[in-house]
PDB file of C-alpha atoms and ligand atoms in Angstrom:
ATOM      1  CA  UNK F   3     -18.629 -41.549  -5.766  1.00  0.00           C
ATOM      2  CA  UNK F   4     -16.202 -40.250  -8.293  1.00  0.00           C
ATOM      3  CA  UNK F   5     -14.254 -37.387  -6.933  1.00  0.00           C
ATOM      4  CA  UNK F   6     -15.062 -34.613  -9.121  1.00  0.00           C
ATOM      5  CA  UNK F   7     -12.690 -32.019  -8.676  1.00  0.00           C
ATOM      6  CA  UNK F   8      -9.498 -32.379  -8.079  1.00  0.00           C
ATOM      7  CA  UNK F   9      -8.399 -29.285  -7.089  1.00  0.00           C
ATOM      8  CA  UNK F  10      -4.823 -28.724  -8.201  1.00  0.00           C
ATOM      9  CA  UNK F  11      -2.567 -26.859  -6.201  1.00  0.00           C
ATOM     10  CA  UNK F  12      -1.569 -23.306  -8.070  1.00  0.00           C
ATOM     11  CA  UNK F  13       2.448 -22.939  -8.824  1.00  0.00           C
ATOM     12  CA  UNK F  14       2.121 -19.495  -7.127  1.00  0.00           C
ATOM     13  CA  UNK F  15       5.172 -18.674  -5.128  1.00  0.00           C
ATOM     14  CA  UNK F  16       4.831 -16.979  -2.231  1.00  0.00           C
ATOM     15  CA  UNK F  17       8.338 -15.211  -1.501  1.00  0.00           C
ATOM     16  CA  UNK F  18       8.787 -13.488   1.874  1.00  0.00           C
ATOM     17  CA  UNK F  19       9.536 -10.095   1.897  1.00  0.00           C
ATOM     18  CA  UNK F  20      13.200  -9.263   1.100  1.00  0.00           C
ATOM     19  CA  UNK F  21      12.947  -6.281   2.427  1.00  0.00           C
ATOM     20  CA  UNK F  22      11.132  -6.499   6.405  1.00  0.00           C
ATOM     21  CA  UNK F  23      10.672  -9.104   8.426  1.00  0.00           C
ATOM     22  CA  UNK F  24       6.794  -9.715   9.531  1.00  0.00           C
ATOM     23  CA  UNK F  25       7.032  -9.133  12.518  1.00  0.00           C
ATOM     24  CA  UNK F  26       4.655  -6.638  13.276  1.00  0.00           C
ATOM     25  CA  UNK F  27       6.326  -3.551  12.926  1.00  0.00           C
ATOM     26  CA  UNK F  28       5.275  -1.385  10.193  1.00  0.00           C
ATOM     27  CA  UNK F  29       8.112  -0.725   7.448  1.00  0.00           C
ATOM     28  CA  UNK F  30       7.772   3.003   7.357  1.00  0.00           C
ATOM     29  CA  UNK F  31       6.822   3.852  11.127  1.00  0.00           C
ATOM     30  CA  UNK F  32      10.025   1.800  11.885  1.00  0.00           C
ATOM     31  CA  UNK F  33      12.337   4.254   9.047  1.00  0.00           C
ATOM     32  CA  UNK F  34      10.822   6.925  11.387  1.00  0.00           C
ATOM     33  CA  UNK F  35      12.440   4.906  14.633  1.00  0.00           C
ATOM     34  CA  UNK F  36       9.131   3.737  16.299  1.00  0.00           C
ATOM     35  CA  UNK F  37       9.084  -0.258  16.100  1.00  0.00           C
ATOM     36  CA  UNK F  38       5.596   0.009  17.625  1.00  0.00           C
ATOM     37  CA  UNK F  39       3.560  -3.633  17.050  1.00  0.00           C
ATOM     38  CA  UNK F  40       0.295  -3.233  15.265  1.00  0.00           C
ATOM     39  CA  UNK F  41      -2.351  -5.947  15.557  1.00  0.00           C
ATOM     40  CA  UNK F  42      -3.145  -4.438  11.712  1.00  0.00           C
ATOM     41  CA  UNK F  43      -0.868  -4.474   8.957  1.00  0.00           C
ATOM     42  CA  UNK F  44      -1.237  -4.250   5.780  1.00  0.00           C
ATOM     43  CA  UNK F  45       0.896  -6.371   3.093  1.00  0.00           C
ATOM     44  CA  UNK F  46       2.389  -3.841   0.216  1.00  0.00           C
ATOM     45  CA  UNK F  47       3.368  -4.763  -3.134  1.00  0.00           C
ATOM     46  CA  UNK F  48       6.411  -2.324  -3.709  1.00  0.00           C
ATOM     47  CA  UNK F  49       5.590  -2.328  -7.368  1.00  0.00           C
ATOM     48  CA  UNK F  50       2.096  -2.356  -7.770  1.00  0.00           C
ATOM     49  CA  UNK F  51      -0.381  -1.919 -10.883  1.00  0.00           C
ATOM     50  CA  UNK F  52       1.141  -4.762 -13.872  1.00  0.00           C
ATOM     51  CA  UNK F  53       4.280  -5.128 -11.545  1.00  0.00           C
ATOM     52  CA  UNK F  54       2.874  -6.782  -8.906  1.00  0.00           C
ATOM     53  CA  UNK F  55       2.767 -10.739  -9.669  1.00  0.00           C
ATOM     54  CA  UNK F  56       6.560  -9.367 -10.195  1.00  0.00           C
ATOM     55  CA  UNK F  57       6.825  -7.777  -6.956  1.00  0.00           C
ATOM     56  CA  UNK F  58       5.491 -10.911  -4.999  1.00  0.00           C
ATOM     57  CA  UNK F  59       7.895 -13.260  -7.216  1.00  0.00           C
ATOM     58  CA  UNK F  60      10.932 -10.905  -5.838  1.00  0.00           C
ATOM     59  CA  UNK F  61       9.988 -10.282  -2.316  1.00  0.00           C
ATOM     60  CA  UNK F  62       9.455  -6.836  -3.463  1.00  0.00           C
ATOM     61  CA  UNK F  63       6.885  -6.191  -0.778  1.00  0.00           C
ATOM     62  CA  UNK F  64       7.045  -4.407   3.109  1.00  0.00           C
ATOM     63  CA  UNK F  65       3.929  -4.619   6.079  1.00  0.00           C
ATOM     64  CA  UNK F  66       2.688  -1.122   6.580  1.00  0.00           C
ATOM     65  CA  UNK F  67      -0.274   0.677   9.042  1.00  0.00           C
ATOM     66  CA  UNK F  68      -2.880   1.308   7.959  1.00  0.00           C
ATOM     67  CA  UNK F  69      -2.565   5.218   7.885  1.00  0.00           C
ATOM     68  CA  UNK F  70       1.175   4.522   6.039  1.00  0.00           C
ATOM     69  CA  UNK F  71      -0.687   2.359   3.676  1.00  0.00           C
ATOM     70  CA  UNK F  72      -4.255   3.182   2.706  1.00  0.00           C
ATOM     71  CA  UNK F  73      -5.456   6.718   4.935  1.00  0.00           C
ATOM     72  CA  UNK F  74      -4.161   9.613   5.313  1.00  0.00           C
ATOM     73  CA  UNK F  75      -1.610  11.987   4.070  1.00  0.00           C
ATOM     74  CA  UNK F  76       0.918   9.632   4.747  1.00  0.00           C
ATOM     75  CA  UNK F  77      -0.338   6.683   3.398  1.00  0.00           C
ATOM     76  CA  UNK F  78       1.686   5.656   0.644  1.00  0.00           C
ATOM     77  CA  UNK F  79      -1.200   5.255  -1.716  1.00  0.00           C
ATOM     78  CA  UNK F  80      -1.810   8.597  -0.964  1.00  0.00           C
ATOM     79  CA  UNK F  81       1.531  10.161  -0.967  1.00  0.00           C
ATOM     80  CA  UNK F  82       4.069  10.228  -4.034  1.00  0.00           C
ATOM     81  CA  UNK F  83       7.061  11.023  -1.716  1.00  0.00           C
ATOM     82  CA  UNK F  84       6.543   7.929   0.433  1.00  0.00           C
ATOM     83  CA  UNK F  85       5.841   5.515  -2.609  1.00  0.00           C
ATOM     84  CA  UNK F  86       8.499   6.640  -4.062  1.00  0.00           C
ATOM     85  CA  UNK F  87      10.836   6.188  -1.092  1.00  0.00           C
ATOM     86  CA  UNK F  88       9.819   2.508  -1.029  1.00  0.00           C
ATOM     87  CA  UNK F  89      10.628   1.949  -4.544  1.00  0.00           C
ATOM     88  CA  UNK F  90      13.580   3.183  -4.222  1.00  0.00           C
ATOM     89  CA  UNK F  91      14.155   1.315  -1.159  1.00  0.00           C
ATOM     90  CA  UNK F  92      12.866  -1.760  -3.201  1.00  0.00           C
ATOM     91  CA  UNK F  93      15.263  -0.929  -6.468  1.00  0.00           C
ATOM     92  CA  UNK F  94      18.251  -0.781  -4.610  1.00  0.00           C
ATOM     93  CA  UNK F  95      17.590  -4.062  -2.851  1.00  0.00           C
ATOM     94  CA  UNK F  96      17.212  -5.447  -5.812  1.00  0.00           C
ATOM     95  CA  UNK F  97      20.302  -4.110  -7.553  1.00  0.00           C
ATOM     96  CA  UNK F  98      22.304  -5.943  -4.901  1.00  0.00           C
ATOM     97  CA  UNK F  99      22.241  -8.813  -7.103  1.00  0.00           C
ATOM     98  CA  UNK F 100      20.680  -7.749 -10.215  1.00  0.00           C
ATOM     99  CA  UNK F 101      22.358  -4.982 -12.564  1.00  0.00           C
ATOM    100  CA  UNK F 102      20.270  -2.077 -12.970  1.00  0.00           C
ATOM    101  CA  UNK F 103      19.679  -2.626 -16.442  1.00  0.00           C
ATOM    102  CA  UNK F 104      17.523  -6.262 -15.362  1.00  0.00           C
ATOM    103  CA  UNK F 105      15.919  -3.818 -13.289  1.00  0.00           C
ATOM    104  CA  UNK F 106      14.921  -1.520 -15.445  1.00  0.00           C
ATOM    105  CA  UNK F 107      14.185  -4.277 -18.461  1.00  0.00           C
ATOM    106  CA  UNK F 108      11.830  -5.841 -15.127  1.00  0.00           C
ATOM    107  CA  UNK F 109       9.785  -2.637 -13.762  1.00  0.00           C
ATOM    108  CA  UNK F 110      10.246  -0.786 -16.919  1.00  0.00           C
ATOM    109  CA  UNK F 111      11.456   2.146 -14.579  1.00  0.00           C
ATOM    110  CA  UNK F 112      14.765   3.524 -12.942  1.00  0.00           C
ATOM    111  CA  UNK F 113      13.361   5.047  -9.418  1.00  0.00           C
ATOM    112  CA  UNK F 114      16.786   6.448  -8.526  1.00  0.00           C
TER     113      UNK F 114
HETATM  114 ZN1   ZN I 227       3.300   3.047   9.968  1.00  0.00          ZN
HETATM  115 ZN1   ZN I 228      -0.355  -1.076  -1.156  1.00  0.00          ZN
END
């Protein structure tokens, strides 16, 4: 039989997070001093929306509960402050070896 597909294997890159280690503490719980382990955690693109593909290829990305992710008032999809606290976070990571002008010409935004 005549192997039909052959499924190639995608170029994607799959950077770990420059920014937290996976190791089951959640990024913002952990700013507020609890290290707790959750069994759930969410992955977070930094930059989300059009940036994203851009936030993966730079490790742009942190683990997050649930409620600091996706529910409740805290949940950084819910919550302007805390987004904006991780892309600022995330910016001046990346800033530590890119200027801020390949920043801005990247995310088309300066967060700080
Ligand atoms: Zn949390
Ligand atoms: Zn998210």
């Amino acid at each position: 039989m005549i192997e039909k597909y052959h499924k190639k294997k995608k170029g994607k890159k799959h950077k770990a997070s420059i920014l937290h280690r996976r190791d089951g503490t959640c990024f913002l719980c952990a700013m507020h001093g609890d290290y707790r382990y959750h069994k759930v955690l969410h992955e977070h693109h930094i930059f989300g929306g059009a940036n994203r593909p851009l936030s993966e290829a730079e490790g742009l990305k942190v683990y997050l509960c649930i409620p600091h992710h996706v529910d409740g008032p805290e949940a950084v999809h819910n919550n302007a402050g805390n987004m904006l606290i991780l892309r600022q976070i995330g910016q001046r990571e990346y800033e530590k070896t890119h200027t801020r002008e390949a920043f801005i010409e990247k995310f088309g935004k300066n967060y700080l």
